[in-house]
Short mmCIF file of C-alpha atoms and ligand atoms in Angstrom, two decimals:
data_model
loop_
_atom_site.label_atom_id
_atom_site.label_comp_id
_atom_site.label_asym_id
_atom_site.label_seq_id
_atom_site.Cartn_x
_atom_site.Cartn_y
_atom_site.Cartn_z
CA UNK P 1 -27.40 -20.03 21.12
CA UNK P 2 -24.17 -18.54 19.60
CA UNK P 3 -23.26 -14.93 20.59
CA UNK P 4 -23.32 -12.21 18.07
CA UNK P 5 -20.46 -9.99 17.36
CA UNK P 6 -20.56 -6.54 15.18
CA UNK P 7 -17.40 -5.32 14.05
CA UNK P 8 -17.23 -1.89 12.69
CA UNK P 9 -13.99 -0.84 10.85
CA UNK P 10 -12.36 2.55 10.35
CA UNK P 11 -9.14 3.80 8.67
CA UNK P 12 -6.91 2.21 6.35
CA UNK P 13 -7.60 -1.09 4.41
CA UNK P 14 -5.22 -3.08 6.75
CA UNK P 15 -7.73 -2.20 9.50
CA UNK P 16 -10.66 -3.90 7.40
CA UNK P 17 -8.31 -6.72 7.00
CA UNK P 18 -7.33 -6.97 10.47
CA UNK P 19 -11.12 -7.01 11.33
CA UNK P 20 -11.36 -10.15 9.20
CA UNK P 21 -8.73 -11.87 11.22
CA UNK P 22 -10.53 -10.88 14.36
CA UNK P 23 -13.88 -12.45 12.99
CA UNK P 24 -11.91 -15.55 12.17
CA UNK P 25 -10.59 -15.70 15.99
CA UNK P 26 -14.21 -15.03 17.18
CA UNK P 27 -15.88 -17.46 14.77
CA UNK P 28 -13.59 -20.20 16.38
CA UNK P 29 -14.73 -19.00 19.96
CA UNK P 30 -18.38 -19.28 18.86
CA UNK P 31 -19.45 -15.99 17.86
CA UNK P 32 -21.55 -15.54 14.71
CA UNK P 33 -20.69 -11.97 12.95
CA UNK P 34 -23.77 -9.89 12.31
CA UNK P 35 -24.26 -6.58 10.21
CA UNK P 36 -25.52 -4.31 12.95
CA UNK P 37 -24.77 -2.95 16.30
CA UNK P 38 -28.41 -3.37 17.29
CA UNK P 39 -28.33 -7.44 16.78
CA UNK P 40 -25.08 -7.90 18.42
CA UNK P 41 -24.03 -9.03 22.18
CA UNK P 42 -20.54 -7.73 21.48
CA UNK P 43 -19.65 -4.69 19.47
CA UNK P 44 -16.07 -4.16 18.34
CA UNK P 45 -14.86 -0.70 17.01
CA UNK P 46 -11.69 -1.27 15.05
CA UNK P 47 -10.22 2.22 15.22
CA UNK P 48 -7.93 4.56 13.43
CA UNK P 49 -5.53 7.27 15.03
CA UNK P 50 -3.95 8.88 11.63
CA UNK P 51 -5.66 12.20 12.05
CA UNK P 52 -7.16 13.88 14.91
CA UNK P 53 -10.68 13.85 13.12
CA UNK P 54 -10.35 10.11 12.66
CA UNK P 55 -10.17 9.61 16.29
CA UNK P 56 -13.05 12.26 16.90
CA UNK P 57 -15.35 10.18 14.84
CA UNK P 58 -14.87 7.17 16.70
CA UNK P 59 -15.13 8.89 20.13
CA UNK P 60 -18.55 10.09 19.10
CA UNK P 61 -19.40 6.42 18.06
CA UNK P 62 -18.25 5.28 21.48
CA UNK P 63 -20.85 7.82 23.04
CA UNK P 64 -23.51 6.50 20.95
CA UNK P 65 -22.85 3.03 22.36
CA UNK P 66 -23.71 4.48 25.98
CA UNK P 67 -27.44 4.62 24.45
CA UNK P 68 -27.35 1.45 23.06
CA UNK P 69 -26.23 -0.16 26.30
CA UNK P 70 -28.91 1.31 28.05
CA UNK P 71 -31.36 -0.23 25.77
CA UNK P 72 -29.62 -3.64 25.42
CA UNK P 73 -28.76 -5.31 28.84
CA UNK P 74 -25.49 -7.37 28.82
CA UNK P 75 -24.11 -5.73 25.54
CA UNK P 76 -20.41 -5.65 25.87
CA UNK P 77 -18.39 -2.80 23.86
CA UNK P 78 -14.74 -3.35 22.72
CA UNK P 79 -12.22 -0.69 21.19
CA UNK P 80 -9.61 -2.44 18.66
CA UNK P 81 -6.84 -0.97 16.53
CA UNK P 82 -4.73 2.09 16.69
CA UNK P 83 -6.64 4.21 19.02
CA UNK P 84 -6.52 1.09 21.41
CA UNK P 85 -2.75 1.37 21.20
CA UNK P 86 -2.59 4.90 21.46
CA UNK P 87 -5.10 5.51 24.31
CA UNK P 88 -4.91 2.37 26.19
CA UNK P 89 -6.21 2.28 29.66
CA UNK P 90 -7.27 6.03 29.39
CA UNK P 91 -10.07 4.73 27.22
CA UNK P 92 -11.59 2.44 29.67
CA UNK P 93 -11.32 5.46 32.37
CA UNK P 94 -12.42 8.25 30.15
CA UNK P 95 -15.10 6.24 28.19
CA UNK P 96 -16.81 4.03 31.00
CA UNK P 97 -18.93 2.32 28.13
CA UNK P 98 -15.85 0.65 26.78
CA UNK P 99 -15.43 -2.98 28.46
CA UNK P 100 -12.54 -4.15 26.29
CA UNK P 101 -9.26 -2.57 24.62
CA UNK P 102 -7.28 -4.65 22.36
CA UNK P 103 -4.29 -3.48 20.18
CA UNK P 104 -3.46 -4.71 16.63
CA UNK P 105 -0.90 -7.39 17.63
CA UNK P 106 -3.15 -8.81 20.51
CA UNK P 107 -6.17 -10.21 18.68
CA UNK P 108 -5.53 -13.93 19.28
CA UNK P 109 -5.99 -13.19 23.08
CA UNK P 110 -9.47 -12.05 22.50
CA UNK P 111 -11.27 -15.19 23.85
CA UNK P 112 -9.27 -15.21 26.97
CA UNK P 113 -9.81 -11.12 27.38
CA UNK P 114 -13.62 -11.74 26.55
CA UNK P 115 -14.15 -14.37 29.13
CA UNK P 116 -12.80 -11.77 31.66
CA UNK P 117 -15.17 -9.42 30.42
CA UNK P 118 -18.03 -12.10 30.74
CA UNK P 119 -17.41 -12.11 34.60
CA UNK P 120 -17.84 -8.37 34.72
CA UNK P 121 -14.19 -7.02 34.63
CA UNK P 122 -12.71 -4.72 32.00
CA UNK P 123 -9.75 -6.35 29.99
CA UNK P 124 -6.76 -4.89 28.13
CA UNK P 125 -4.17 -6.20 26.02
CA UNK P 126 -2.20 -3.61 23.83
CA UNK P 127 1.11 -5.61 23.77
CA UNK P 128 2.70 -4.93 20.41
CA UNK P 129 4.80 -8.10 18.91
CA UNK P 130 7.91 -8.30 16.77
CA UNK P 131 6.79 -11.51 15.24
CA UNK P 132 3.02 -11.56 14.92
CA UNK P 133 1.61 -11.73 11.49
CA UNK P 134 -1.32 -13.77 11.93
CA UNK P 135 0.18 -15.78 8.91
CA UNK P 136 -1.76 -18.89 9.10
CA UNK P 137 -5.24 -17.46 10.23
CA UNK P 138 -7.93 -17.79 7.52
CA UNK P 139 -9.91 -14.59 7.53
CA UNK P 140 -13.58 -14.47 7.79
CA UNK P 141 -14.43 -12.31 4.64
CA UNK P 142 -16.89 -9.44 6.14
CA UNK P 143 -18.88 -7.17 3.90
CA UNK P 144 -17.50 -8.96 0.88
CA UNK P 145 -18.78 -8.33 -2.74
CA UNK P 146 -17.40 -12.04 -3.30
CA UNK P 147 -15.25 -10.45 -6.19
CA UNK P 148 -12.35 -8.28 -4.60
CA UNK P 149 -10.39 -9.21 -1.35
CA UNK P 150 -7.33 -7.88 0.60
CA UNK P 151 -4.48 -9.87 2.03
CA UNK P 152 -2.13 -8.67 4.37
CA UNK P 153 1.56 -9.35 3.79
CA UNK P 154 3.36 -7.49 6.21
CA UNK P 155 2.55 -5.40 9.56
CA UNK P 156 4.05 -2.40 11.14
CA UNK P 157 6.24 0.30 10.01
CA UNK P 158 9.99 1.15 10.52
CA UNK P 159 10.11 4.45 8.66
CA UNK P 160 9.40 7.04 11.13
CA UNK P 161 7.76 9.87 8.89
CA UNK P 162 7.80 12.76 11.08
CA UNK P 163 4.17 13.36 10.88
CA UNK P 164 2.93 9.75 11.09
CA UNK P 165 1.50 7.86 14.44
CA UNK P 166 1.59 4.43 12.60
CA UNK P 167 4.94 3.22 13.99
CA UNK P 168 3.62 3.90 17.39
CA UNK P 169 0.38 2.13 16.84
CA UNK P 170 1.65 -0.64 14.67
CA UNK P 171 4.88 -1.44 15.96
CA UNK P 172 8.03 -2.56 14.18
CA UNK P 173 7.92 -4.00 10.85
CA UNK P 174 7.37 -7.87 9.96
CA UNK P 175 6.55 -9.78 6.76
CA UNK P 176 4.40 -12.73 6.57
CA UNK P 177 5.56 -16.05 5.08
CA UNK P 178 5.10 -16.21 1.52
CA UNK P 179 3.68 -19.56 1.63
CA UNK P 180 0.83 -18.50 3.62
CA UNK P 181 0.31 -15.70 1.39
CA UNK P 182 0.22 -17.62 -1.62
CA UNK P 183 -2.00 -20.21 -0.20
CA UNK P 184 -4.48 -17.58 0.89
CA UNK P 185 -4.50 -16.27 -2.48
CA UNK P 186 -5.12 -19.70 -4.07
CA UNK P 187 -8.11 -20.18 -1.63
CA UNK P 188 -9.41 -16.79 -2.78
CA UNK P 189 -9.52 -18.21 -6.33
CA UNK P 190 -11.24 -21.55 -5.17
CA UNK P 191 -13.81 -19.34 -3.27
CA UNK P 192 -14.52 -17.43 -6.78
CA UNK P 193 -12.76 -14.26 -5.80
CA UNK P 194 -11.28 -12.15 -9.05
CA UNK P 195 -9.10 -9.75 -7.56
CA UNK P 196 -6.83 -9.40 -4.51
CA UNK P 197 -4.86 -6.42 -3.02
CA UNK P 198 -1.73 -7.20 -1.20
CA UNK P 199 -1.42 -4.99 1.76
CA UNK P 200 1.29 -3.23 3.79
CA UNK P 201 2.37 0.00 5.04
CA UNK P 202 5.30 -0.12 3.05
CA UNK P 203 5.15 -3.22 0.63
CA UNK P 204 8.63 -2.37 -0.87
CA UNK P 205 10.44 -3.46 2.25
CA UNK P 206 8.51 -6.80 2.44
CA UNK P 207 11.59 -9.30 3.16
CA UNK P 208 11.05 -12.69 4.28
CA UNK P 209 13.95 -14.98 5.05
CA UNK P 210 13.46 -18.70 5.49
CA UNK P 211 14.03 -19.53 9.34
CA UNK P 212 16.34 -22.55 8.19
CA UNK P 213 18.60 -22.92 5.41
CA UNK P 214 17.01 -24.63 2.48
CA UNK P 215 18.63 -27.11 0.25
CA UNK P 216 18.10 -26.62 -3.47
CA UNK P 217 14.74 -26.67 -5.08
CA UNK P 218 13.52 -27.35 -1.54
CA UNK P 219 10.42 -25.20 0.09
CA UNK P 220 10.98 -21.98 -1.37
CA UNK P 221 7.99 -20.88 -3.37
CA UNK P 222 9.68 -19.44 -6.49
CA UNK P 223 11.71 -22.59 -6.75
CA UNK P 224 8.38 -24.49 -6.23
CA UNK P 225 6.71 -22.50 -8.97
CA UNK P 226 9.72 -23.09 -11.43
CA UNK P 227 9.67 -26.85 -10.72
CA UNK P 228 6.06 -26.81 -11.54
CA UNK P 229 6.81 -25.38 -14.91
CA UNK P 230 4.44 -22.48 -14.70
CA UNK P 231 7.19 -20.05 -15.63
CA UNK P 232 10.22 -20.38 -17.95
CA UNK P 233 12.37 -17.84 -16.15
CA UNK P 234 10.95 -15.93 -13.34
CA UNK P 235 12.14 -12.29 -12.92
CA UNK P 236 12.52 -12.85 -9.14
CA UNK P 237 14.85 -14.69 -7.02
CA UNK P 238 14.01 -16.24 -3.74
CA UNK P 239 16.53 -18.67 -4.40
CA UNK P 240 18.92 -17.64 -1.74
CA UNK P 241 16.48 -18.04 0.94
CA UNK P 242 15.21 -14.71 0.93
CA UNK P 243 11.93 -13.19 -0.68
CA UNK P 244 11.43 -9.55 -1.34
CA UNK P 245 8.36 -7.69 -2.80
CA UNK P 246 9.02 -8.35 -6.35
CA UNK P 247 9.67 -11.96 -5.93
CA UNK P 248 6.49 -12.22 -3.72
CA UNK P 249 4.30 -10.35 -6.60
CA UNK P 250 5.73 -12.68 -9.12
CA UNK P 251 4.95 -15.93 -6.85
CA UNK P 252 1.28 -14.82 -6.60
CA UNK P 253 0.91 -13.86 -10.15
CA UNK P 254 2.27 -17.37 -11.33
CA UNK P 255 0.38 -19.28 -8.62
CA UNK P 256 -3.06 -17.38 -9.51
CA UNK P 257 -2.97 -16.68 -13.21
CA UNK P 258 -6.73 -15.99 -13.30
CA UNK P 259 -6.56 -13.49 -10.38
CA UNK P 260 -5.99 -9.83 -10.79
CA UNK P 261 -3.42 -8.67 -8.38
CA UNK P 262 -3.15 -5.00 -6.96
CA UNK P 263 -1.16 -3.75 -4.03
CA UNK P 264 -0.65 -1.00 -1.48
CA UNK P 265 1.23 0.85 -0.28
CA UNK P 266 4.49 1.59 -2.12
CA UNK P 267 7.17 3.98 -0.74
CA UNK P 268 8.90 6.28 -3.18
CA UNK P 269 12.30 5.78 -1.44
CA UNK P 270 12.12 2.12 -1.57
CA UNK P 271 10.31 1.33 -4.93
CA UNK P 272 12.78 -0.70 -7.13
CA UNK P 273 12.76 -1.10 -10.77
CA UNK P 274 12.53 -4.92 -10.20
CA UNK P 275 9.12 -4.33 -8.87
CA UNK P 276 8.16 -2.50 -12.01
CA UNK P 277 9.79 -5.41 -14.32
CA UNK P 278 7.72 -7.85 -12.70
CA UNK P 279 4.50 -5.56 -12.69
CA UNK P 280 5.22 -5.08 -16.53
CA UNK P 281 5.90 -8.69 -17.39
CA UNK P 282 2.44 -10.14 -15.75
CA UNK P 283 -0.66 -9.26 -17.35
CA UNK P 284 -2.56 -10.17 -14.19
CA UNK P 285 -0.67 -7.66 -12.15
CA UNK P 286 -2.77 -4.23 -12.42
CA UNK P 287 -0.99 -1.38 -13.96
CA UNK P 288 -1.76 0.92 -11.07
CA UNK P 289 0.59 2.19 -8.26
CA UNK P 290 -0.28 4.44 -5.26
CA UNK P 291 2.80 6.31 -4.41
CA UNK P 292 2.17 8.74 -1.79
CA UNK P 293 4.45 11.93 -2.33
CA UNK P 294 3.32 14.03 0.51
CA UNK P 295 4.75 17.30 -0.46
CA UNK P 296 6.33 18.57 -3.63
CA UNK P 297 9.20 20.62 -1.84
CA UNK P 298 12.50 18.90 -1.13
CA UNK P 299 12.64 21.07 2.22
CA UNK P 300 9.33 20.02 3.42
CA UNK P 301 10.06 16.21 2.43
CA UNK P 302 13.48 16.49 4.38
CA UNK P 303 11.53 17.72 7.45
CA UNK P 304 8.98 15.05 7.04
CA UNK P 305 11.85 12.41 7.20
CA UNK P 306 10.52 10.67 4.16
CA UNK P 307 14.13 9.83 2.59
CA UNK P 308 13.63 11.15 -0.85
CA UNK P 309 13.37 14.49 -2.44
CA UNK P 310 11.59 16.06 -5.23
CA UNK P 311 13.85 14.99 -8.00
CA UNK P 312 14.35 11.17 -6.76
CA UNK P 313 10.33 11.16 -6.73
CA UNK P 314 10.21 12.52 -10.33
CA UNK P 315 12.78 10.11 -11.32
CA UNK P 316 10.62 7.27 -10.09
CA UNK P 317 7.81 8.43 -12.15
CA UNK P 318 9.78 8.59 -15.20
CA UNK P 319 11.15 4.98 -14.35
CA UNK P 320 7.33 3.83 -13.69
CA UNK P 321 6.27 5.27 -17.34
CA UNK P 322 9.24 3.83 -18.88
CA UNK P 323 8.35 0.24 -17.95
CA UNK P 324 4.43 0.83 -18.41
CA UNK P 325 3.35 3.62 -20.25
CA UNK P 326 -0.44 2.89 -19.38
CA UNK P 327 0.33 2.51 -15.80
CA UNK P 328 -1.98 4.81 -13.47
CA UNK P 329 -0.49 6.66 -10.57
CA UNK P 330 -2.15 7.97 -7.17
CA UNK P 331 -0.86 9.70 -4.42
CA UNK P 332 -1.36 11.15 -0.94
CA UNK P 333 -0.66 14.73 -0.14
CA UNK P 334 -0.61 16.71 3.02
CA UNK P 335 -1.30 20.56 3.10
CA UNK P 336 0.37 22.47 5.71
CA UNK P 337 2.86 20.55 7.37
CA UNK P 338 4.94 22.42 10.02
CA UNK P 339 6.99 25.20 8.57
CA UNK P 340 5.30 24.92 5.15
CA UNK P 341 6.00 28.10 3.21
CA UNK P 342 3.69 29.49 0.24
CA UNK P 343 6.60 28.54 -2.03
CA UNK P 344 6.56 25.07 -0.71
CA UNK P 345 3.08 24.78 -1.52
CA UNK P 346 3.42 26.18 -4.97
CA UNK P 347 6.03 23.21 -5.57
CA UNK P 348 3.35 20.70 -4.50
CA UNK P 349 0.92 22.19 -6.95
CA UNK P 350 3.61 22.40 -9.62
CA UNK P 351 4.61 18.67 -8.84
CA UNK P 352 0.82 17.75 -9.23
CA UNK P 353 0.67 19.57 -12.66
CA UNK P 354 3.98 17.79 -13.97
CA UNK P 355 3.08 14.21 -12.88
CA UNK P 356 -0.80 14.16 -13.60
CA UNK P 357 -2.09 11.80 -10.93
CA UNK P 358 -5.24 9.88 -11.98
CA UNK P 359 -6.43 10.37 -8.28
CA UNK P 360 -5.19 11.67 -4.82
CA UNK P 361 -6.09 11.54 -1.22
CA UNK P 362 -5.67 14.83 0.26
CA UNK P 363 -5.38 15.88 3.93
CA UNK P 364 -4.77 19.04 6.12
CA UNK P 365 -1.77 18.25 8.39
CA UNK P 366 -2.94 17.15 11.78
CA UNK P 367 -0.18 17.06 14.59
CA UNK P 368 -0.25 13.65 16.14
CA UNK P 369 1.10 12.97 19.78
CA UNK P 370 4.68 11.56 20.17
CA UNK P 371 5.72 11.73 16.50
CA UNK P 372 8.68 13.41 15.52
CA UNK P 373 7.05 16.34 14.17
CA UNK P 374 5.09 16.94 17.36
CA UNK P 375 8.26 16.95 19.44
CA UNK P 376 10.55 18.87 16.92
CA UNK P 377 8.45 21.21 15.19
CA UNK P 378 5.71 23.64 15.78
CA UNK P 379 2.00 23.41 14.15
CA UNK P 380 2.77 26.81 12.75
CA UNK P 381 0.71 26.81 9.66
CA UNK P 382 -2.78 28.48 10.69
CA UNK P 383 -5.91 26.62 10.18
CA UNK P 384 -7.32 29.08 7.43
CA UNK P 385 -3.98 28.76 5.57
CA UNK P 386 -4.07 25.12 5.55
CA UNK P 387 -7.62 24.97 4.54
CA UNK P 388 -6.93 27.41 1.64
CA UNK P 389 -3.99 25.44 0.51
CA UNK P 390 -5.91 22.03 0.86
CA UNK P 391 -8.72 23.72 -1.24
CA UNK P 392 -6.10 24.75 -3.88
CA UNK P 393 -4.68 21.11 -3.79
CA UNK P 394 -8.21 19.66 -4.46
CA UNK P 395 -8.88 22.01 -7.19
CA UNK P 396 -5.65 21.23 -8.97
CA UNK P 397 -6.29 17.45 -8.72
CA UNK P 398 -9.78 17.78 -9.98
CA UNK P 399 -8.53 19.36 -13.26
CA UNK P 400 -5.86 16.54 -13.54
CA UNK P 401 -8.03 13.79 -12.83
CA UNK P 402 -10.53 15.04 -15.48
CA UNK P 403 -7.52 15.22 -17.74
CA UNK P 404 -6.51 11.64 -17.10
CA UNK P 405 -10.04 10.21 -17.36
CA UNK P 406 -10.61 12.15 -20.66
CA UNK P 407 -7.23 10.49 -22.08
CA UNK P 408 -8.75 7.10 -21.77
CA UNK P 409 -11.95 8.02 -23.84
CA UNK P 410 -11.88 5.96 -27.02
CA UNK P 411 -9.58 3.43 -25.62
CA UNK P 412 -10.44 -0.60 -25.15
CA UNK P 413 -10.33 -1.29 -21.40
CA UNK P 414 -10.75 -4.72 -19.73
CA UNK P 415 -13.11 -4.16 -16.69
CA UNK P 416 -13.73 -6.41 -13.70
CA UNK P 417 -17.51 -6.11 -12.78
CA UNK P 418 -17.70 -5.50 -9.11
CA UNK P 419 -21.38 -4.74 -8.44
CA UNK P 420 -24.54 -2.76 -9.31
CA UNK P 421 -23.83 1.06 -9.43
CA UNK P 422 -24.87 3.13 -6.47
CA UNK P 423 -26.45 5.79 -8.67
CA UNK P 424 -28.96 3.55 -11.02
CA UNK P 425 -29.76 -0.17 -10.80
CA UNK P 426 -29.95 0.03 -14.51
CA UNK P 427 -26.01 -0.06 -14.50
CA UNK P 428 -23.16 -1.76 -13.01
CA UNK P 429 -19.76 -0.57 -11.97
CA UNK P 430 -16.46 -2.10 -12.24
CA UNK P 431 -12.62 -1.24 -12.41
CA UNK P 432 -9.81 -1.25 -15.52
CA UNK P 433 -6.51 -2.19 -14.63
CA UNK P 434 -5.74 1.68 -13.95
CA UNK P 435 -8.34 1.13 -10.84
CA UNK P 436 -10.55 3.97 -12.34
CA UNK P 437 -14.40 3.30 -11.91
CA UNK P 438 -16.10 2.33 -15.06
CA UNK P 439 -20.15 2.61 -15.42
CA UNK P 440 -21.58 0.14 -17.75
CA UNK P 441 -25.11 -1.05 -18.78
CA UNK P 442 -26.27 -3.92 -16.63
CA UNK P 443 -27.20 -6.13 -19.88
CA UNK P 444 -25.27 -7.21 -22.72
CA UNK P 445 -26.92 -8.93 -25.60
CA UNK P 446 -29.87 -9.67 -23.65
CA UNK P 447 -28.07 -11.05 -20.82
CA UNK P 448 -27.52 -9.67 -17.29
CA UNK P 449 -23.80 -9.15 -16.42
CA UNK P 450 -22.84 -10.42 -13.17
CA UNK P 451 -20.19 -9.29 -10.35
CA UNK P 452 -17.27 -11.14 -10.98
CA UNK P 453 -17.14 -10.83 -14.74
CA UNK P 454 -14.44 -9.55 -17.03
CA UNK P 455 -15.54 -7.57 -20.10
CA UNK P 456 -13.87 -5.78 -22.83
CA UNK P 457 -15.34 -2.25 -22.89
CA UNK P 458 -14.86 0.73 -25.20
CA UNK P 459 -14.48 3.83 -22.99
CA UNK P 460 -17.21 6.27 -24.37
CA UNK P 461 -16.99 9.24 -21.87
CA UNK P 462 -15.59 10.42 -18.71
CA UNK P 463 -15.79 12.62 -15.61
CA UNK P 464 -13.19 13.63 -12.97
CA UNK P 465 -14.09 10.65 -11.00
CA UNK P 466 -15.45 7.80 -13.39
CA UNK P 467 -15.61 6.33 -16.77
CA UNK P 468 -18.69 5.24 -18.81
CA UNK P 469 -18.27 2.39 -21.22
CA UNK P 470 -20.05 0.04 -23.57
CA UNK P 471 -19.23 -3.87 -23.27
CA UNK P 472 -18.03 -5.25 -26.49
CA UNK P 473 -17.19 -8.78 -25.38
CA UNK P 474 -17.58 -10.90 -22.44
CA UNK P 475 -14.33 -12.24 -21.44
CA UNK P 476 -14.98 -14.07 -17.95
CA UNK P 477 -13.46 -17.47 -16.87
CA UNK P 478 -9.87 -17.20 -18.01
CA UNK P 479 -9.41 -13.46 -17.97
CA UNK P 480 -6.15 -11.90 -17.57
CA UNK P 481 -3.56 -14.93 -17.31
CA UNK P 482 0.10 -13.87 -18.14
N1 SAH V 501 2.16 3.88 4.53
C1 SAH V 501 1.70 5.11 3.89
C2 SAH V 501 0.71 5.70 4.42
C3 SAH V 501 0.03 5.69 5.48
S1 SAH V 501 -1.23 6.55 6.16
C4 SAH V 501 2.82 5.73 3.12
O1 SAH V 501 4.02 5.69 3.79
O2 SAH V 501 2.76 6.57 2.29
C5 SAH V 501 -2.03 7.44 5.00
C6 SAH V 501 -1.78 8.86 4.45
O3 SAH V 501 -2.31 9.56 5.59
C7 SAH V 501 -0.48 9.33 4.42
O4 SAH V 501 0.02 8.96 3.05
C8 SAH V 501 -0.47 10.74 4.66
O5 SAH V 501 -0.66 11.55 3.31
C9 SAH V 501 -1.78 10.80 5.37
N2 SAH V 501 -1.25 11.20 7.03
C10 SAH V 501 -0.49 10.52 7.74
N3 SAH V 501 -0.20 11.16 8.91
C11 SAH V 501 -0.98 12.42 8.76
C12 SAH V 501 -1.22 13.35 9.63
N4 SAH V 501 -0.70 13.52 10.88
N5 SAH V 501 -1.98 14.61 9.17
C13 SAH V 501 -2.37 14.54 8.04
N6 SAH V 501 -2.19 13.62 7.14
C14 SAH V 501 -1.34 12.39 7.51
FE1 SF4 V 502 3.61 6.29 8.22
FE2 SF4 V 502 5.71 6.83 6.96
FE3 SF4 V 502 5.30 4.40 7.67
FE4 SF4 V 502 3.76 5.42 6.01
S1 SF4 V 502 5.91 4.82 5.65
S2 SF4 V 502 3.10 4.21 7.69
S3 SF4 V 502 3.73 7.55 6.50
S4 SF4 V 502 5.88 6.14 8.88
FE1 F3S V 503 -5.12 4.43 10.76
FE2 F3S V 503 -4.06 2.68 11.91
FE3 F3S V 503 -4.34 2.45 9.39
S1 F3S V 503 -3.81 4.76 12.53
S2 F3S V 503 -4.46 4.54 8.69
S3 F3S V 503 -5.86 2.37 10.99
S4 F3S V 503 -2.67 1.79 10.32
#
């Protein structure tokens, strides 16, 4: 009988994507993934350290595992991901229920660590690597809707934003071999997937250099694609042995013309016009950019060590809209960073009013141990002021989201259906290229619409969070080719 593993993921999409690598390693080691902790012999929590609250949620969940262990003899519990990296052996000491602690770069060693756990010992591996990209590991898709998937293209982050724990939990930045990325996307197409999101903490600094010098036309993916005759003249390069993010996007767009392509996350200081040119050129690259601004005040951005100021960010906005007038933009904003004055806060609100984001993720600043901000600056904005500023930011965004969504009414959008609407099983939901959720009726001309179908849709109404549409044509199989 094979052993059963349940993996619960917290945090960013990269963590969810890592869980699929972990599942792949464990399936090879004889485990079967299951859908609940109650069914499992091994429970793995893939954790996040980004804010104190994120860690608190997981610490509560670890406590719950105590009860489960009391009921299920032999159950083993492991902590993976960013909290494993940050808290290390402390986790084993403070939370006796934990048997196993494994950092984000050590998942290949899981089988060895688990055999140690099997003999009743505790096991830890939190070594970070400069090379590990899990490049050739074929992920086992967990909780998949069969329509959309994530593919990690790089790991770690070298940016050292003053507030951020990620460089400490994920280590140095490294890029995955583009051949393996393209191959994984091609496999997704073969398996019937319709959309991929390419993931990295800062995709704009993706850089892959061939380990060996290549002769002309040999080995490099762009060159290969040109030789295959898919494209008359790609925007990208890659011919000198280096592949940057724009080149990679183009390679995937050309290799998988029926696949919709998204990516996350861009960094305003590194986002190039070359990427915008590639995005504009290929219809199967979605017109949506997540570009976290964090603050509208240049003073605050400087203390955050973000590497750009307000004027630079706004110039990037102009360039996006010059290249792709229909492009949607979303952002992340932190309220109440160290030293943030009322005037700084007002600048964040004014930037939001100026840009008009489709969507935003908004957070109260949470000081993280070891970060530059924790070492250099006092966490001096009182909790109630942080709360009030966050509420104002959320209020402003609600209005702007509603404005953006209303501007889509009357337009015809191509929507990829992802599944049955959570609110009513009479309806389906999907997304347009701008990444907004579109609600549609479940049937069209007497036939039921299935997940994975592309439909031309007239947008008939909107709220701040979603659009409602009427299907006018089923496009399906060859939907969005360039
Ligand atoms: N790599 C991405 C962001 C990764 S973390 C980027 O550079 O934009 C996701 C978001 O969490 C960040 O954009 C930021 O808004 C928020 N965040 C990160 N650290 C935080 C902290 N200490 N307190 C509050 N929010 C934080
Ligand atoms: Fe954190 Fe900055 Fe890296 Fe994003 S770019 S992960 S915010 S250090
Ligand atoms: Fe959280 Fe780690 Fe992602 S801290 S946001 S899971 S990189």
